[in-house]
């Protein structure tokens, strides 16, 4: 079955950096667009970034543009999120997702598969 496994979360001070990874199995990775979402306590799951099947197209939420970079390695079936200049408001559980379309939707409900999430906590 399809599995998406996030790693790399943790506790970091404001201004610091983290690199999240999402390892995929059970699917043809290069045929899926990939995305990152986050969910803070008491809030809805929100779009962070997405990358097309080849990696040629990337999209970001306005709140992370210039600070976060999404990438993928199709040979390793892995997607990454480099997070720099972290802020306390970035604190959330970060989820990776896979979608078979080429649209790169920003709404969580349309994505096909989800990981279990990894906690990112940014202290002030």
PDB file of C-alpha atoms in Angstrom:
ATOM      1  CA  UNK A   1       0.000   0.000   0.000  1.00  0.00           C
ATOM      2  CA  UNK A   2       0.994   3.624  -0.347  1.00  0.00           C
ATOM      3  CA  UNK A   3       3.076   5.021   2.483  1.00  0.00           C
ATOM      4  CA  UNK A   4       4.336   8.554   2.982  1.00  0.00           C
ATOM      5  CA  UNK A   5       6.682   8.947   5.938  1.00  0.00           C
ATOM      6  CA  UNK A   6       7.776  12.377   7.132  1.00  0.00           C
ATOM      7  CA  UNK A   7      10.919  13.009   9.157  1.00  0.00           C
ATOM      8  CA  UNK A   8      13.128  15.889  10.229  1.00  0.00           C
ATOM      9  CA  UNK A   9      10.807  17.777  12.525  1.00  0.00           C
ATOM     10  CA  UNK A  10      11.868  19.041  15.929  1.00  0.00           C
ATOM     11  CA  UNK A  11      12.366  22.018  18.210  1.00  0.00           C
ATOM     12  CA  UNK A  12      14.300  25.010  16.896  1.00  0.00           C
ATOM     13  CA  UNK A  13      14.764  28.622  17.921  1.00  0.00           C
ATOM     14  CA  UNK A  14      13.322  31.445  15.874  1.00  0.00           C
ATOM     15  CA  UNK A  15      15.604  32.237  12.958  1.00  0.00           C
ATOM     16  CA  UNK A  16      16.834  28.675  12.757  1.00  0.00           C
ATOM     17  CA  UNK A  17      16.448  26.050  10.046  1.00  0.00           C
ATOM     18  CA  UNK A  18      15.046  22.571   9.607  1.00  0.00           C
ATOM     19  CA  UNK A  19      14.906  20.189   6.665  1.00  0.00           C
ATOM     20  CA  UNK A  20      11.894  17.919   6.399  1.00  0.00           C
ATOM     21  CA  UNK A  21      11.885  14.758   4.302  1.00  0.00           C
ATOM     22  CA  UNK A  22       9.010  12.686   2.947  1.00  0.00           C
ATOM     23  CA  UNK A  23       9.850   9.151   1.847  1.00  0.00           C
ATOM     24  CA  UNK A  24       7.285   7.538  -0.439  1.00  0.00           C
ATOM     25  CA  UNK A  25       6.635   3.875  -1.181  1.00  0.00           C
ATOM     26  CA  UNK A  26       3.898   1.843  -2.844  1.00  0.00           C
ATOM     27  CA  UNK A  27       3.397   4.293  -5.702  1.00  0.00           C
ATOM     28  CA  UNK A  28       5.208   5.405  -8.846  1.00  0.00           C
ATOM     29  CA  UNK A  29       6.678   8.496  -7.240  1.00  0.00           C
ATOM     30  CA  UNK A  30       7.540  10.328 -10.452  1.00  0.00           C
ATOM     31  CA  UNK A  31       3.865  10.258 -11.516  1.00  0.00           C
ATOM     32  CA  UNK A  32       2.681  12.169  -8.450  1.00  0.00           C
ATOM     33  CA  UNK A  33       2.761  15.803  -7.599  1.00  0.00           C
ATOM     34  CA  UNK A  34       3.866  16.262  -3.999  1.00  0.00           C
ATOM     35  CA  UNK A  35       2.987  18.831  -1.409  1.00  0.00           C
ATOM     36  CA  UNK A  36       3.495  20.015   2.137  1.00  0.00           C
ATOM     37  CA  UNK A  37       0.719  21.208   4.412  1.00  0.00           C
ATOM     38  CA  UNK A  38       0.720  22.212   8.045  1.00  0.00           C
ATOM     39  CA  UNK A  39      -1.824  22.242  10.822  1.00  0.00           C
ATOM     40  CA  UNK A  40      -1.531  24.214  14.025  1.00  0.00           C
ATOM     41  CA  UNK A  41      -3.611  23.342  17.117  1.00  0.00           C
ATOM     42  CA  UNK A  42      -7.194  24.447  16.693  1.00  0.00           C
ATOM     43  CA  UNK A  43      -6.697  25.449  13.077  1.00  0.00           C
ATOM     44  CA  UNK A  44      -7.441  23.898   9.716  1.00  0.00           C
ATOM     45  CA  UNK A  45      -4.809  22.177   7.610  1.00  0.00           C
ATOM     46  CA  UNK A  46      -3.174  24.745   5.334  1.00  0.00           C
ATOM     47  CA  UNK A  47      -1.166  24.618   2.135  1.00  0.00           C
ATOM     48  CA  UNK A  48       2.564  25.292   2.455  1.00  0.00           C
ATOM     49  CA  UNK A  49       4.195  24.272  -0.843  1.00  0.00           C
ATOM     50  CA  UNK A  50       3.808  21.940  -3.802  1.00  0.00           C
ATOM     51  CA  UNK A  51       6.015  20.566  -6.549  1.00  0.00           C
ATOM     52  CA  UNK A  52       5.115  19.038  -9.880  1.00  0.00           C
ATOM     53  CA  UNK A  53       5.935  15.509 -10.961  1.00  0.00           C
ATOM     54  CA  UNK A  54       9.189  16.495 -12.691  1.00  0.00           C
ATOM     55  CA  UNK A  55      10.070  19.212 -10.205  1.00  0.00           C
ATOM     56  CA  UNK A  56       9.852  21.902 -12.869  1.00  0.00           C
ATOM     57  CA  UNK A  57       6.994  23.756 -11.151  1.00  0.00           C
ATOM     58  CA  UNK A  58       6.836  24.810  -7.518  1.00  0.00           C
ATOM     59  CA  UNK A  59       4.297  26.856  -5.595  1.00  0.00           C
ATOM     60  CA  UNK A  60       4.386  28.358  -2.132  1.00  0.00           C
ATOM     61  CA  UNK A  61       2.031  29.927   0.343  1.00  0.00           C
ATOM     62  CA  UNK A  62       2.699  33.655   0.654  1.00  0.00           C
ATOM     63  CA  UNK A  63       3.667  33.173   4.295  1.00  0.00           C
ATOM     64  CA  UNK A  64       6.676  30.999   3.418  1.00  0.00           C
ATOM     65  CA  UNK A  65       7.892  32.481   0.112  1.00  0.00           C
ATOM     66  CA  UNK A  66      11.570  33.305   0.270  1.00  0.00           C
ATOM     67  CA  UNK A  67      12.065  31.215   3.421  1.00  0.00           C
ATOM     68  CA  UNK A  68      11.055  27.673   2.441  1.00  0.00           C
ATOM     69  CA  UNK A  69      12.222  25.604  -0.539  1.00  0.00           C
ATOM     70  CA  UNK A  70      10.494  22.462  -1.770  1.00  0.00           C
ATOM     71  CA  UNK A  71      12.408  19.894  -3.814  1.00  0.00           C
ATOM     72  CA  UNK A  72      12.267  16.242  -4.791  1.00  0.00           C
ATOM     73  CA  UNK A  73      14.565  13.426  -5.815  1.00  0.00           C
ATOM     74  CA  UNK A  74      12.640  11.003  -8.011  1.00  0.00           C
ATOM     75  CA  UNK A  75      15.506   8.511  -7.951  1.00  0.00           C
ATOM     76  CA  UNK A  76      15.163   8.291  -4.156  1.00  0.00           C
ATOM     77  CA  UNK A  77      11.339   8.574  -4.013  1.00  0.00           C
ATOM     78  CA  UNK A  78      11.796  11.428  -1.572  1.00  0.00           C
ATOM     79  CA  UNK A  79      10.571  15.002  -1.257  1.00  0.00           C
ATOM     80  CA  UNK A  80      12.135  17.703   0.912  1.00  0.00           C
ATOM     81  CA  UNK A  81      11.206  20.991   2.536  1.00  0.00           C
ATOM     82  CA  UNK A  82      14.097  23.234   3.512  1.00  0.00           C
ATOM     83  CA  UNK A  83      12.814  25.702   6.077  1.00  0.00           C
ATOM     84  CA  UNK A  84      14.953  28.733   6.878  1.00  0.00           C
ATOM     85  CA  UNK A  85      14.360  31.834   9.005  1.00  0.00           C
ATOM     86  CA  UNK A  86      11.765  29.957  11.000  1.00  0.00           C
ATOM     87  CA  UNK A  87       9.206  31.923  12.990  1.00  0.00           C
ATOM     88  CA  UNK A  88       7.087  30.907  15.998  1.00  0.00           C
ATOM     89  CA  UNK A  89       4.020  31.060  13.756  1.00  0.00           C
ATOM     90  CA  UNK A  90       5.506  28.208  11.675  1.00  0.00           C
ATOM     91  CA  UNK A  91       4.874  25.900  14.638  1.00  0.00           C
ATOM     92  CA  UNK A  92       2.578  23.091  13.468  1.00  0.00           C
ATOM     93  CA  UNK A  93       2.407  19.469  12.431  1.00  0.00           C
ATOM     94  CA  UNK A  94       3.736  19.226   8.890  1.00  0.00           C
ATOM     95  CA  UNK A  95       2.206  16.686   6.524  1.00  0.00           C
ATOM     96  CA  UNK A  96       3.324  15.520   3.118  1.00  0.00           C
ATOM     97  CA  UNK A  97       0.791  14.604   0.473  1.00  0.00           C
ATOM     98  CA  UNK A  98       0.716  13.046  -2.988  1.00  0.00           C
ATOM     99  CA  UNK A  99      -1.642  13.852  -5.853  1.00  0.00           C
ATOM    100  CA  UNK A 100      -1.929  12.177  -9.241  1.00  0.00           C
ATOM    101  CA  UNK A 101      -3.156  15.295 -11.033  1.00  0.00           C
ATOM    102  CA  UNK A 102      -1.067  18.034 -12.620  1.00  0.00           C
ATOM    103  CA  UNK A 103      -3.075  20.860 -11.051  1.00  0.00           C
ATOM    104  CA  UNK A 104      -1.128  21.163  -7.733  1.00  0.00           C
ATOM    105  CA  UNK A 105      -4.229  22.019  -5.709  1.00  0.00           C
ATOM    106  CA  UNK A 106      -3.951  24.157  -2.593  1.00  0.00           C
ATOM    107  CA  UNK A 107      -6.984  22.568  -0.953  1.00  0.00           C
ATOM    108  CA  UNK A 108      -6.153  19.566   1.253  1.00  0.00           C
ATOM    109  CA  UNK A 109      -9.295  17.617   0.404  1.00  0.00           C
ATOM    110  CA  UNK A 110      -8.264  16.914  -3.175  1.00  0.00           C
ATOM    111  CA  UNK A 111      -4.953  15.190  -2.458  1.00  0.00           C
ATOM    112  CA  UNK A 112      -4.833  11.416  -2.812  1.00  0.00           C
ATOM    113  CA  UNK A 113      -2.452  10.263  -0.065  1.00  0.00           C
ATOM    114  CA  UNK A 114      -1.161  11.647   3.235  1.00  0.00           C
ATOM    115  CA  UNK A 115       1.609  10.970   5.690  1.00  0.00           C
ATOM    116  CA  UNK A 116       1.214  10.887   9.458  1.00  0.00           C
ATOM    117  CA  UNK A 117       2.921  14.205  10.048  1.00  0.00           C
ATOM    118  CA  UNK A 118       5.980  15.510  11.858  1.00  0.00           C
ATOM    119  CA  UNK A 119       5.949  18.164  14.582  1.00  0.00           C
ATOM    120  CA  UNK A 120       7.815  21.413  14.059  1.00  0.00           C
ATOM    121  CA  UNK A 121       8.092  23.718  17.050  1.00  0.00           C
ATOM    122  CA  UNK A 122       9.741  27.128  16.794  1.00  0.00           C
ATOM    123  CA  UNK A 123      10.515  28.867  20.070  1.00  0.00           C
ATOM    124  CA  UNK A 124      10.737  32.624  20.396  1.00  0.00           C
TER     125      UNK A 124
END
